[in-house]
Amino acid sequence: MILRSLISAICIASMAFGSVMAETIDFSYNGFGQEPDWFGYKKAERYDVGIRISDPGLIGKRIIGLKVRINGTEAEISDCKGWLSGELNAETIDKTSFFNPDISSDGSFADGWLKVDFPQSYTIPEEGVYVGYSYDVDEAEDTVKKTVAVTDGNNAGGLWFHSSTTQKSWADMTKRNGIVSTITVILEGEFLKNAAIPMISGDLRIAEGEDNSLPVEVINQGSAGISTIEYTYEVGGNQVKGIYNFSKPVASVYGQKGIATIDIDPVYGLGEAPFTIKITGVNGTSNEVNDATDTSNVTVQKFVPVYRPLVEEYTGLNCGYCPRGYVMLEDMKESYGDRFVALSYHSPSWEGNAMDCIQESQFPVQPSGYPAASLNRNQTVDPSNIPALWEKCYMNQTSADIQVDWEWADDNPSILRATAKARFLQDIEESDYCLAFVMLADRLSNPKWVQSNYYSDQKRTEQYSSRFWDLFIGQDEHIIGLTFNDIVVHTTDYKGIEGSLPQQIESGEWYEYTYEINPEDITNLKGTHIVENFDLTRMVAVIVDGRNGKPLNCISSAYPANGNGAEMTLSDKKTKTIVYYDMQGRRIGAPVNGMYIKTEILTDGSIKTSKIIK
């Protein structure tokens, strides 16, 4: 345990005790409510973590407490404090650095959460204030782990960090690493209710003479959640009013964000034009922020590629936490439809002779654990973080357009053919881009596929509010009868096919490439044909950087355009064994009265299932 030097009780002069009962709200720089990633140095030392609150809308409000997750147990984390300070200082004594905040209060740590109730409230001054927490990471039986809860972000003051032996001076980790703390600060005072401001970020592009849409961040500045906004925008001389309804309301947390997709009427004339948007109404009432306006430039060009970030999930039937990935994929597909492109890789380390069709060494990203997911083949994160990451990413724009068709070949009806086309906004003299193809199967199911489920003893809460969680929450520890979508059953090298796109690219030109697959070749790693109906397959085409496999854009096909819905008959497939299961997945003899699952094991090792009623 690190001994802390005694500090004098120096209070910030402009902070005052607030005795008036008022409304309380939460404040956080975790704008999209993401599950945390973890930061730290994997050392037993003291950590000091802070944020700076200087939002003009919060001046005069009072801080009464905070809460934050810490990645550790009560045996590993001790001496937890919450604090406030007018400045961040550090003093080194005998090679150990100490932080002495102006105000410090004991906190309680249990079940991974630190909670602090300050004994009196403190008013946020005009110059702002640092708010944070400190704790010791003690030696434990297990290897010391990263303990600080963070998420990606660029809010100024979003994460300041200091430790006693490794980071001896305070560091602005938002500037350094693009991350912010997930700390929630509890505020008291009189707040606006229906209030929001817009924020435009990234390069904005629209196609000349066409209906377009532009993404705008909407930041909650009030105590109510935001379900709808009214706005006016101006671009290219046009002034237009509109209403946007959020499919999922922006949470009632000060600083929480949502993405509004603003429909833009046709604009004529290539080049840059100013784009201004103002939020005039929130939840059907006038916006309580007087000047909720933001302005940027928009580029008007000949065409605008539709951008689709690439999501890849890594999972396995024997992984009890992997339902998180299953729910995420189904939720996102339901919310965003074809705009959401996802590839689900089943790991042979966590599954055998089921949907494991790709060796782990061929995965585009190597997970350190399961479940895992990645966005655009960056570092892996927990699948529950993908929705927030995707919503922030899809508002970006890309420099290449892509299309793909998927069909049975007319000249050989036993062959499936993908035809992809790509075009680019700029000329490229020496391009490294090429095309990669990934074949997906939907609606896969087999009574022998049993999903491990560590959520059997959980209860339905806000965290588990999706209807797809009903498949797991309070259900058996082993789930039979799930239907799986987005399953990767075949892929080219993730770095693409050499020569599939030319080295010299001309702006606006379509470049076409054809890739064919024989369904006979589609098996899992044990050689079992797990796809029964190839009319329920899709092809994802990806424009990738051939040097590293990073995606520039992607698209999923529909099901084969000329399919007839019939099952694909593979050669020499005959029924070898018939097995019956009841609806709880228990094997039985001959079925009697009721509904059953009939499983036919074929001579080539594939399995065919169907429901029967006796």
XYZ file of C-alpha atoms in Angstrom:
614
model
C 0.000 0.000 0.000
C 1.359 3.424 -0.915
C 1.385 5.883 2.035
C -0.256 9.180 1.133
C 1.140 12.428 2.556
C -1.261 14.507 4.585
C -2.647 17.460 2.645
C -4.171 20.636 3.969
C -7.859 21.191 3.362
C -7.560 23.721 0.547
C -10.926 24.262 -1.074
C -11.363 25.949 -4.415
C -12.294 29.518 -3.588
C -15.095 29.740 -6.111
C -16.733 26.491 -4.971
C -19.598 26.912 -2.548
C -21.886 24.600 -0.660
C -25.257 24.313 -2.348
C -28.163 23.807 0.015
C -31.040 24.313 -2.415
C -32.791 21.120 -3.461
C -32.604 20.786 -7.215
C -32.715 18.349 -10.105
C -29.846 15.873 -10.559
C -28.489 14.624 -13.891
C -25.521 12.589 -15.096
C -22.632 13.994 -17.130
C -20.168 11.879 -19.145
C -17.694 12.158 -22.015
C -18.742 8.633 -23.016
C -21.059 10.250 -25.541
C -22.400 7.090 -27.162
C -22.708 5.062 -23.960
C -20.115 2.487 -24.990
C -18.962 -0.439 -22.896
C -15.442 0.446 -21.708
C -12.114 -0.651 -23.068
C -9.325 -0.862 -20.530
C -6.238 1.320 -20.151
C -3.262 1.166 -17.790
C 0.192 -0.276 -17.310
C -0.474 -3.669 -15.710
C 1.510 -2.650 -12.637
C 0.787 -2.550 -8.926
C 0.794 1.205 -8.273
C -1.547 4.095 -7.514
C -3.675 5.456 -10.349
C -5.144 8.970 -10.562
C -7.744 9.472 -13.303
C -9.508 12.748 -14.052
C -11.546 14.779 -16.492
C -11.985 18.526 -16.831
C -15.492 19.994 -16.792
C -15.574 23.425 -18.425
C -18.776 23.340 -20.503
C -20.334 26.835 -20.288
C -23.730 25.214 -19.796
C -22.523 23.618 -16.561
C -20.995 26.680 -14.878
C -22.760 27.197 -11.567
C -24.026 23.606 -11.376
C -22.977 21.543 -8.381
C -21.026 18.280 -8.285
C -22.423 15.828 -5.729
C -20.867 12.489 -6.694
C -19.419 10.198 -9.329
C -19.395 6.579 -10.442
C -17.107 4.604 -12.727
C -16.160 1.025 -13.497
C -12.741 -0.353 -12.531
C -11.456 -3.586 -14.015
C -10.605 -5.444 -10.835
C -11.904 -7.122 -7.718
C -11.997 -6.023 -4.095
C -8.844 -8.118 -3.580
C -7.011 -6.150 -6.270
C -8.333 -2.587 -5.804
C -8.101 -0.580 -2.577
C -7.975 2.923 -1.043
C -10.502 4.360 -3.504
C -11.109 8.108 -3.457
C -13.102 10.641 -5.408
C -11.697 14.129 -5.778
C -11.990 17.656 -7.199
C -9.169 20.053 -7.931
C -8.595 23.446 -9.499
C -5.334 22.216 -11.019
C -3.429 18.965 -11.470
C -0.163 18.719 -9.567
C 2.356 15.984 -8.922
C 5.190 15.796 -6.383
C 7.901 13.140 -6.510
C 9.381 11.874 -3.227
C 11.880 8.987 -3.224
C 11.029 8.025 -6.819
C 7.297 7.898 -6.068
C 4.971 10.553 -7.473
C 2.035 11.823 -5.411
C -1.075 13.763 -6.425
C -2.614 16.139 -3.910
C -6.132 17.205 -4.938
C -7.913 20.138 -3.330
C -10.840 18.031 -2.124
C -10.900 14.263 -1.575
C -13.575 11.888 -0.331
C -13.657 8.141 0.345
C -15.456 5.951 -2.170
C -16.967 2.486 -2.047
C -15.822 -0.210 -4.481
C -17.890 -3.338 -5.098
C -18.832 -5.520 -8.063
C -16.483 -3.601 -10.339
C -17.993 -0.166 -9.619
C -16.500 2.738 -7.688
C -19.109 5.102 -6.280
C -18.436 8.367 -4.447
C -20.924 10.630 -2.689
C -19.244 13.901 -1.774
C -20.221 15.034 1.753
C -21.200 18.430 0.367
C -21.847 19.740 -3.131
C -19.347 21.948 -4.950
C -20.153 24.585 -7.553
C -18.426 24.461 -10.941
C -16.584 27.784 -11.383
C -16.217 29.768 -14.603
C -12.681 28.494 -15.148
C -13.827 24.880 -14.851
C -12.734 22.105 -12.510
C -10.984 18.732 -12.597
C -13.019 15.800 -11.295
C -11.663 12.309 -10.857
C -10.835 9.293 -8.779
C -7.787 7.494 -7.383
C -7.102 3.944 -6.252
C -4.319 1.475 -5.534
C -3.798 -1.568 -7.716
C -2.489 -4.227 -5.338
C -0.564 -7.367 -6.173
C -2.910 -10.305 -6.708
C -2.633 -13.967 -7.592
C -3.473 -13.226 -11.218
C -1.382 -11.015 -13.469
C -2.136 -7.354 -12.849
C -4.399 -6.098 -15.642
C -5.373 -2.816 -17.236
C -7.924 -1.295 -14.888
C -8.908 2.191 -16.170
C -12.254 2.368 -18.010
C -11.947 4.331 -21.270
C -13.487 4.637 -24.691
C -12.432 6.394 -27.873
C -13.181 10.111 -28.057
C -11.755 13.559 -28.706
C -13.488 15.752 -26.105
C -11.007 18.266 -24.699
C -10.277 17.339 -21.092
C -11.760 13.866 -21.598
C -8.964 11.974 -19.837
C -6.064 13.126 -17.671
C -3.915 10.382 -16.197
C -1.174 10.066 -13.549
C 0.328 7.122 -11.695
C 2.769 6.843 -8.851
C 5.668 5.073 -10.595
C 5.013 4.861 -14.362
C 3.289 8.113 -15.433
C 4.773 10.498 -12.876
C 3.546 13.684 -14.543
C -0.041 14.329 -15.544
C -0.716 13.441 -19.203
C -3.572 14.448 -21.502
C -4.482 10.995 -22.830
C -7.213 12.379 -25.066
C -4.617 14.295 -27.078
C -2.091 11.479 -26.884
C -4.247 8.407 -27.542
C -7.688 9.652 -28.626
C -9.448 8.155 -25.594
C -11.718 9.543 -22.881
C -12.773 8.361 -19.438
C -16.160 6.675 -19.018
C -16.611 8.319 -15.611
C -20.113 9.577 -14.860
C -20.254 12.740 -12.736
C -23.500 13.403 -10.878
C -24.605 17.029 -11.009
C -27.220 19.022 -9.130
C -28.868 22.261 -10.145
C -31.440 23.807 -12.409
C -31.049 22.395 -15.927
C -32.613 22.899 -19.304
C -34.926 20.054 -20.201
C -35.374 19.778 -23.989
C -32.050 21.070 -25.226
C -29.574 19.971 -27.898
C -26.777 21.335 -30.076
C -25.564 20.029 -33.458
C -21.978 19.171 -34.339
C -20.685 18.570 -37.877
C -17.527 16.491 -38.187
C -15.588 14.867 -40.993
C -15.575 15.636 -44.704
C -19.062 16.316 -46.076
C -19.816 15.400 -49.680
C -23.007 15.410 -51.711
C -23.740 14.391 -55.287
C -24.707 17.188 -57.667
C -28.360 17.273 -58.657
C -29.384 14.311 -56.479
C -31.221 13.743 -53.217
C -28.562 13.349 -50.540
C -28.224 12.921 -46.802
C -25.646 14.216 -44.349
C -24.907 12.885 -40.825
C -24.930 15.367 -37.943
C -24.115 14.654 -34.300
C -26.825 15.772 -31.879
C -25.507 16.404 -28.356
C -27.890 16.387 -25.408
C -27.667 19.571 -23.305
C -30.734 18.922 -21.180
C -32.193 16.583 -18.597
C -34.623 14.795 -20.939
C -33.793 12.144 -23.486
C -34.129 13.162 -27.139
C -36.534 11.257 -29.376
C -37.005 13.856 -32.131
C -35.518 17.124 -33.353
C -36.718 19.873 -35.682
C -34.085 21.661 -37.718
C -33.390 24.098 -40.504
C -30.424 23.865 -42.826
C -28.979 26.021 -45.568
C -26.740 24.904 -48.439
C -26.321 26.097 -52.019
C -28.796 28.913 -51.467
C -31.539 26.522 -50.290
C -33.170 26.954 -46.863
C -35.047 23.819 -45.768
C -36.896 22.729 -42.619
C -37.118 19.146 -41.451
C -37.813 16.709 -38.617
C -35.688 13.741 -37.580
C -36.939 10.895 -35.387
C -34.323 8.795 -33.611
C -34.902 5.042 -33.818
C -33.295 4.869 -30.370
C -33.671 8.020 -28.248
C -30.552 9.862 -27.153
C -30.148 9.050 -23.455
C -30.946 11.598 -20.747
C -27.266 12.144 -19.926
C -25.675 15.566 -20.375
C -23.226 15.197 -23.264
C -24.829 12.044 -24.682
C -24.813 11.923 -28.492
C -26.913 10.604 -31.337
C -26.505 10.685 -35.109
C -29.225 12.418 -37.136
C -29.266 11.757 -40.878
C -30.384 14.999 -42.530
C -32.031 14.680 -45.952
C -30.614 17.260 -48.378
C -32.487 18.533 -51.442
C -30.598 18.564 -54.785
C -27.776 21.117 -55.067
C -26.258 22.233 -58.386
C -22.757 23.450 -59.091
C -19.573 21.472 -58.382
C -17.168 22.625 -55.683
C -17.413 23.712 -52.057
C -20.472 25.323 -50.499
C -21.193 26.395 -46.881
C -23.545 24.115 -44.931
C -25.285 25.421 -41.818
C -27.679 23.538 -39.576
C -29.695 24.772 -36.600
C -31.718 22.636 -34.191
C -34.905 24.591 -33.569
C -36.971 22.018 -31.688
C -36.487 19.063 -29.336
C -39.172 16.505 -28.476
C -41.884 18.613 -30.077
C -41.053 21.787 -28.140
C -38.745 24.721 -28.823
C -35.050 24.015 -28.308
C -34.076 25.622 -25.004
C -30.562 26.305 -26.326
C -30.834 29.730 -27.936
C -28.229 29.395 -30.679
C -27.919 25.691 -31.496
C -26.066 26.135 -34.795
C -23.034 24.630 -36.488
C -21.449 25.409 -39.867
C -19.051 23.591 -42.149
C -18.255 23.284 -45.843
C -19.726 20.609 -48.073
C -18.171 19.428 -51.320
C -20.548 19.010 -54.259
C -19.210 16.344 -56.627
C -20.342 14.122 -59.497
C -21.182 11.132 -57.296
C -20.957 10.160 -53.629
C -20.127 6.580 -52.655
C -22.381 4.988 -50.061
C -20.080 4.117 -47.177
C -20.500 0.857 -45.286
C -18.077 0.160 -42.418
C -17.050 -3.500 -42.195
C -17.888 -5.320 -38.950
C -16.287 -8.676 -38.190
C -17.341 -10.795 -35.215
C -15.329 -13.653 -33.702
C -17.300 -16.222 -31.759
C -17.870 -19.896 -30.903
C -20.577 -22.223 -29.663
C -18.537 -23.211 -26.591
C -18.038 -19.588 -25.526
C -20.594 -18.716 -22.840
C -20.214 -14.954 -23.282
C -20.497 -15.110 -27.074
C -24.265 -14.461 -27.106
C -23.182 -10.800 -26.852
C -22.021 -11.020 -30.454
C -25.141 -12.870 -31.606
C -27.417 -10.200 -30.133
C -25.310 -7.356 -31.524
C -25.451 -8.715 -35.088
C -29.204 -9.243 -35.020
C -29.878 -5.858 -33.394
C -27.767 -3.949 -35.897
C -29.203 -5.750 -38.904
C -32.713 -5.026 -37.656
C -31.897 -1.346 -37.099
C -29.832 -0.566 -40.199
C -30.677 -3.228 -42.769
C -28.364 -3.563 -45.765
C -26.263 -0.583 -44.669
C -24.868 -2.841 -41.921
C -22.367 -5.356 -43.312
C -21.087 -7.991 -40.895
C -18.995 -11.152 -41.138
C -19.252 -13.757 -38.382
C -16.223 -16.042 -37.978
C -16.683 -19.128 -35.808
C -13.469 -20.160 -34.087
C -12.254 -23.771 -34.297
C -10.734 -23.220 -30.832
C -14.231 -22.700 -29.411
C -16.239 -24.939 -31.696
C -15.807 -28.224 -33.549
C -17.491 -29.553 -36.695
C -20.127 -26.853 -36.825
C -19.816 -23.352 -38.360
C -16.015 -23.196 -38.039
C -15.116 -22.827 -41.717
C -11.989 -20.638 -41.538
C -8.728 -21.317 -39.711
C -7.947 -18.733 -37.031
C -4.634 -17.998 -38.726
C -6.671 -16.723 -41.706
C -8.784 -14.322 -39.623
C -8.195 -10.701 -40.681
C -7.704 -9.725 -37.016
C -6.344 -12.022 -34.314
C -8.544 -11.811 -31.190
C -6.890 -12.028 -27.789
C -10.081 -13.536 -26.379
C -13.683 -14.365 -27.222
C -16.165 -12.913 -27.929
C -14.506 -10.206 -29.977
C -15.321 -7.898 -32.852
C -13.558 -5.355 -35.005
C -14.612 -2.380 -37.069
C -12.707 -1.889 -40.320
C -10.098 -4.375 -39.112
C -8.800 -2.166 -36.345
C -8.161 -3.535 -32.856
C -10.715 -5.954 -31.454
C -13.307 -4.780 -28.947
C -16.181 -6.327 -27.068
C -19.088 -6.883 -29.508
C -21.324 -4.701 -27.332
C -19.141 -1.716 -28.302
C -19.769 -2.137 -32.025
C -23.116 -0.262 -32.230
C -21.647 2.964 -30.846
C -18.452 2.632 -32.892
C -20.421 1.886 -36.056
C -22.794 4.806 -35.582
C -19.857 7.182 -35.300
C -18.027 5.596 -38.229
C -20.799 5.318 -40.791
C -21.238 9.086 -40.796
C -17.821 9.280 -42.453
C -17.451 9.204 -46.203
C -15.207 7.209 -48.490
C -13.463 7.687 -51.825
C -14.706 4.557 -53.592
C -18.063 3.094 -54.609
C -18.797 -0.639 -54.887
C -21.577 -2.885 -56.193
C -21.939 -6.667 -56.310
C -24.309 -9.134 -58.004
C -24.670 -12.748 -56.837
C -26.324 -15.373 -59.041
C -26.289 -18.884 -60.368
C -24.189 -18.990 -63.538
C -26.487 -19.397 -66.564
C -23.989 -21.518 -68.452
C -23.330 -23.770 -65.451
C -26.188 -23.911 -62.927
C -23.981 -25.696 -60.386
C -21.733 -22.627 -60.078
C -22.399 -19.430 -58.107
C -20.994 -16.246 -59.608
C -20.214 -12.895 -57.990
C -19.702 -9.845 -60.182
C -18.270 -6.830 -58.370
C -17.815 -3.313 -59.725
C -15.815 -0.487 -58.163
C -15.207 3.160 -59.039
C -13.113 5.875 -57.403
C -13.501 9.611 -56.939
C -9.916 10.465 -57.875
C -7.341 9.325 -60.396
C -4.745 7.015 -58.844
C -1.472 6.472 -60.705
C -0.195 3.507 -58.658
C -3.077 1.870 -56.836
C -2.661 -0.887 -54.254
C -6.401 -1.495 -54.041
C -7.953 -4.834 -54.952
C -11.134 -6.823 -54.285
C -11.753 -9.465 -51.637
C -14.820 -11.733 -51.509
C -16.498 -13.353 -48.492
C -19.379 -15.810 -48.859
C -21.976 -15.746 -46.070
C -24.733 -18.178 -45.165
C -27.943 -17.210 -43.380
C -30.529 -19.186 -41.418
C -28.148 -21.968 -40.486
C -29.461 -24.284 -37.790
C -28.765 -27.765 -36.498
C -30.043 -29.475 -33.332
C -26.492 -30.662 -32.634
C -25.255 -27.095 -32.440
C -25.460 -26.104 -28.776
C -24.632 -22.532 -27.745
C -23.107 -22.141 -24.297
C -24.953 -19.435 -22.365
C -23.569 -17.649 -19.295
C -26.649 -15.404 -19.148
C -29.037 -18.046 -17.890
C -29.163 -16.520 -14.393
C -29.379 -12.903 -15.566
C -32.535 -10.806 -15.431
C -33.857 -8.505 -18.105
C -32.435 -5.030 -17.468
C -31.719 -1.940 -19.571
C -28.393 -3.543 -20.520
C -30.248 -6.608 -21.786
C -33.258 -4.825 -23.257
C -33.059 -6.118 -26.843
C -35.696 -8.649 -27.809
C -32.853 -10.913 -29.007
C -31.622 -11.165 -25.426
C -34.837 -13.074 -24.717
C -33.152 -16.041 -26.404
C -30.561 -16.121 -23.604
C -31.654 -14.209 -20.485
C -33.171 -16.648 -18.005
C -32.875 -19.526 -20.469
C -30.904 -22.766 -20.227
C -27.135 -22.803 -19.846
C -26.990 -24.572 -23.212
C -29.237 -23.284 -25.997
C -30.447 -25.598 -28.772
C -32.225 -24.526 -31.937
C -30.698 -21.095 -32.593
C -30.675 -19.795 -36.150
C -27.377 -18.190 -37.190
C -26.886 -15.476 -39.815
C -23.888 -13.757 -41.449
C -21.765 -16.921 -41.114
C -18.500 -16.866 -43.073
C -18.362 -20.131 -45.027
C -15.741 -19.146 -47.608
C -13.343 -16.267 -48.170
C -10.527 -15.201 -50.421
C -7.357 -13.881 -48.835
C -8.416 -10.911 -46.716
C -5.803 -8.792 -48.533
C -7.720 -9.323 -51.761
C -7.140 -10.886 -55.151
C -4.072 -9.553 -56.900
C -4.992 -7.934 -60.206
C -8.714 -7.713 -59.445
C -8.445 -3.915 -59.814
C -6.053 -2.101 -62.168
C -2.965 -0.343 -60.893
C -3.889 2.846 -62.727
C -7.311 4.170 -61.703
C -9.303 6.760 -63.639
C -11.830 8.842 -61.720
C -15.454 7.745 -62.218
C -14.633 4.636 -64.285
C -16.315 1.372 -63.253
C -13.939 -1.607 -62.923
C -15.524 -5.068 -62.971
C -14.297 -8.426 -61.682
C -15.981 -11.864 -61.580
C -15.431 -14.548 -58.940
C -16.995 -18.024 -59.071
C -17.611 -20.684 -56.429
C -18.620 -24.342 -56.677
C -20.968 -25.137 -53.767
C -19.392 -28.601 -53.594
C -16.324 -26.883 -52.150
C -18.196 -25.134 -49.328
C -17.638 -27.133 -46.132
C -16.555 -26.540 -42.570
C -13.017 -27.417 -41.483
C -14.028 -31.060 -40.958
C -15.274 -31.310 -44.546
C -18.969 -31.264 -43.595
C -21.422 -29.498 -45.908
C -23.238 -27.294 -43.406
C -25.065 -25.160 -46.023
C -28.201 -26.894 -47.227
C -29.832 -24.090 -49.171
C -27.441 -22.016 -51.274
C -30.292 -19.699 -52.198
C -29.825 -18.343 -48.659
C -26.223 -17.316 -49.231
C -24.827 -13.842 -49.893
C -21.557 -12.505 -51.202
C -19.757 -9.596 -49.558
C -17.360 -7.712 -51.823
C -14.711 -5.525 -50.170
C -12.346 -2.937 -51.629
C -9.164 -3.436 -49.611
C -5.678 -2.033 -49.474
C -3.691 -4.969 -50.825
C -0.766 -4.147 -48.533
C -2.608 -4.681 -45.252
C -6.187 -5.744 -46.017
C -7.742 -2.589 -44.543
C -11.203 -2.037 -46.089
C -12.023 1.120 -48.011
C -15.659 0.175 -48.631
C -17.806 -2.936 -48.822
C -21.251 -4.210 -49.763
C -23.334 -7.341 -49.290
C -25.310 -8.839 -52.151
C -28.880 -9.989 -51.902
C -29.620 -13.710 -52.188
C -28.962 -15.185 -55.662
C -31.172 -13.213 -58.052
C -32.087 -16.272 -60.117
C -32.480 -18.739 -57.258
C -35.689 -20.708 -56.903
C -35.618 -21.309 -53.159
C -34.946 -25.006 -53.641
C -32.247 -26.849 -51.775
C -28.971 -27.312 -53.616
C -28.425 -31.012 -54.217
C -24.792 -31.947 -53.744
C -23.448 -34.983 -55.549
C -23.710 -38.401 -53.919
C -25.809 -37.150 -51.028
C -27.867 -40.009 -49.603
C -29.458 -40.512 -46.211
C -27.276 -42.651 -43.970
C -28.913 -42.248 -40.549
C -32.099 -40.631 -39.236
C -32.200 -39.363 -35.654
C -35.119 -37.725 -33.851
C -35.025 -35.086 -31.068
C -37.777 -33.581 -28.979
C -38.172 -29.784 -28.886
C -35.841 -29.612 -25.863
C -33.054 -31.158 -27.959
C -33.157 -34.592 -26.269
C -32.628 -37.602 -28.508
C -35.576 -40.006 -28.644
C -36.519 -43.218 -30.405
C -39.440 -43.293 -32.814
C -41.563 -40.128 -32.466
C -45.102 -40.425 -31.126
C -47.638 -37.611 -30.680
C -46.193 -34.077 -30.815
C -43.635 -31.956 -32.642
C -40.099 -33.201 -33.220
C -36.855 -32.344 -35.004
C -35.854 -34.872 -37.651
C -32.110 -35.029 -38.363
C -30.813 -36.867 -41.431
C -27.084 -37.616 -41.505
C -26.044 -37.922 -45.133
C -23.328 -40.046 -46.675
C -21.081 -37.031 -47.343
C -21.190 -36.052 -43.671
C -23.633 -33.163 -44.088
C -26.744 -32.873 -41.956
C -30.320 -32.060 -42.918
C -32.873 -31.002 -40.304
C -36.628 -30.496 -40.439
C -39.559 -30.196 -38.045
C -42.233 -32.889 -38.127
C -45.576 -33.309 -36.369
C -46.945 -36.719 -35.393
